[in-house]
Amino acid sequence: MSIDNWGSDREYEAAVERGNRIARGGLAVTAGVGCLLVAAVTVGILLVFAFLIGGVVVMRD
């Protein structure tokens, strides 16, 4: 769709702003999910190390 089909500049600017709002919302969701994934992986790695260290300590006794 070309810009010529828009009724006025105001309509075009409103549509652009609406698109920007949608894009910002999507980025916020993506960033939130990414943070949760990083946190989950970090906790998983820490748990693995905790079990390894715990296993070594138990085997020493």
C-alpha atoms as an extended CHARMM CRD file, in Angstrom:
* protein
*
        61  EXT
         1         1  MET       CA              0.0000000000        0.0000000000        0.0000000000  PROA      1               0.0000000000
         2         2  SER       CA              1.4140000000        3.3600000000       -0.9510000000  PROA      2               0.0000000000
         3         3  ILE       CA              1.3290000000        6.4910000000        1.1470000000  PROA      3               0.0000000000
         4         4  ASP       CA             -0.9220000000        8.1260000000       -1.5060000000  PROA      4               0.0000000000
         5         5  ASN       CA             -3.8240000000        5.9280000000       -0.3390000000  PROA      5               0.0000000000
         6         6  TRP       CA             -3.8760000000        7.5410000000        3.1170000000  PROA      6               0.0000000000
         7         7  GLY       CA             -6.5450000000       10.2080000000        3.6740000000  PROA      7               0.0000000000
         8         8  SER       CA             -4.2370000000       12.6210000000        5.4600000000  PROA      8               0.0000000000
         9         9  ASP       CA             -0.8340000000       12.9580000000        7.0780000000  PROA      9               0.0000000000
        10        10  ARG       CA             -2.5280000000       12.6860000000       10.4590000000  PROA      10              0.0000000000
        11        11  GLU       CA             -3.9490000000        9.2540000000        9.6110000000  PROA      11              0.0000000000
        12        12  TYR       CA             -0.5470000000        8.0840000000        8.4140000000  PROA      12              0.0000000000
        13        13  GLU       CA              1.1900000000        9.3580000000       11.5620000000  PROA      13              0.0000000000
        14        14  ALA       CA             -1.4280000000        7.6840000000       13.7600000000  PROA      14              0.0000000000
        15        15  ALA       CA             -0.8930000000        4.3740000000       11.9510000000  PROA      15              0.0000000000
        16        16  VAL       CA              2.8830000000        4.6720000000       12.3100000000  PROA      16              0.0000000000
        17        17  GLU       CA              2.5280000000        5.4290000000       16.0260000000  PROA      17              0.0000000000
        18        18  ARG       CA              0.2100000000        2.4440000000       16.4610000000  PROA      18              0.0000000000
        19        19  GLY       CA              2.7520000000        0.2240000000       14.7090000000  PROA      19              0.0000000000
        20        20  ASN       CA              5.5410000000        1.5660000000       16.8860000000  PROA      20              0.0000000000
        21        21  ARG       CA              3.5220000000        0.8290000000       20.0250000000  PROA      21              0.0000000000
        22        22  ILE       CA              2.9120000000       -2.7450000000       18.8730000000  PROA      22              0.0000000000
        23        23  ALA       CA              6.6210000000       -3.1860000000       18.0650000000  PROA      23              0.0000000000
        24        24  ARG       CA              7.6890000000       -1.8240000000       21.4580000000  PROA      24              0.0000000000
        25        25  GLY       CA              5.2850000000       -4.2080000000       23.2080000000  PROA      25              0.0000000000
        26        26  GLY       CA              6.6740000000       -7.1400000000       21.2550000000  PROA      26              0.0000000000
        27        27  LEU       CA             10.2370000000       -6.1800000000       22.1140000000  PROA      27              0.0000000000
        28        28  ALA       CA              9.3490000000       -5.9310000000       25.8060000000  PROA      28              0.0000000000
        29        29  VAL       CA              7.8480000000       -9.4230000000       25.7500000000  PROA      29              0.0000000000
        30        30  THR       CA             10.8640000000      -10.8070000000       23.8820000000  PROA      30              0.0000000000
        31        31  ALA       CA             13.2800000000       -9.1990000000       26.3480000000  PROA      31              0.0000000000
        32        32  GLY       CA             11.2880000000      -10.5440000000       29.2940000000  PROA      32              0.0000000000
        33        33  VAL       CA             11.2660000000      -14.0890000000       27.9280000000  PROA      33              0.0000000000
        34        34  GLY       CA             14.9990000000      -13.8290000000       27.1660000000  PROA      34              0.0000000000
        35        35  CYS       CA             15.7480000000      -12.7460000000       30.7340000000  PROA      35              0.0000000000
        36        36  LEU       CA             13.7180000000      -15.6350000000       32.1130000000  PROA      36              0.0000000000
        37        37  LEU       CA             15.5750000000      -18.1080000000       29.8800000000  PROA      37              0.0000000000
        38        38  VAL       CA             18.9640000000      -16.7730000000       30.9710000000  PROA      38              0.0000000000
        39        39  ALA       CA             17.9090000000      -16.9470000000       34.6240000000  PROA      39              0.0000000000
        40        40  ALA       CA             16.6640000000      -20.5380000000       34.2260000000  PROA      40              0.0000000000
        41        41  VAL       CA             19.8950000000      -21.6580000000       32.5330000000  PROA      41              0.0000000000
        42        42  THR       CA             21.9890000000      -19.9420000000       35.2160000000  PROA      42              0.0000000000
        43        43  VAL       CA             20.0380000000      -21.6270000000       38.0130000000  PROA      43              0.0000000000
        44        44  GLY       CA             20.3590000000      -24.9710000000       36.2300000000  PROA      44              0.0000000000
        45        45  ILE       CA             24.1450000000      -24.6230000000       35.9410000000  PROA      45              0.0000000000
        46        46  LEU       CA             24.4180000000      -23.6370000000       39.6010000000  PROA      46              0.0000000000
        47        47  LEU       CA             22.3490000000      -26.6780000000       40.6050000000  PROA      47              0.0000000000
        48        48  VAL       CA             24.5960000000      -28.9800000000       38.5670000000  PROA      48              0.0000000000
        49        49  PHE       CA             27.6760000000      -27.5770000000       40.2830000000  PROA      49              0.0000000000
        50        50  ALA       CA             25.9940000000      -27.8690000000       43.6970000000  PROA      50              0.0000000000
        51        51  PHE       CA             25.2030000000      -31.5460000000       43.0920000000  PROA      51              0.0000000000
        52        52  LEU       CA             28.7340000000      -32.2120000000       41.8090000000  PROA      52              0.0000000000
        53        53  ILE       CA             30.3110000000      -30.5710000000       44.8510000000  PROA      53              0.0000000000
        54        54  GLY       CA             27.8380000000      -32.3480000000       47.1500000000  PROA      54              0.0000000000
        55        55  GLY       CA             28.6520000000      -35.6850000000       45.5200000000  PROA      55              0.0000000000
        56        56  VAL       CA             32.3990000000      -35.1430000000       45.9840000000  PROA      56              0.0000000000
        57        57  VAL       CA             31.9250000000      -34.2230000000       49.6430000000  PROA      57              0.0000000000
        58        58  VAL       CA             29.7270000000      -37.2920000000       50.2790000000  PROA      58              0.0000000000
        59        59  MET       CA             32.1990000000      -39.6000000000       48.5050000000  PROA      59              0.0000000000
        60        60  ARG       CA             35.0580000000      -38.3400000000       50.7000000000  PROA      60              0.0000000000
        61        61  ASP       CA             33.3230000000      -39.4210000000       53.9050000000  PROA      61              0.0000000000
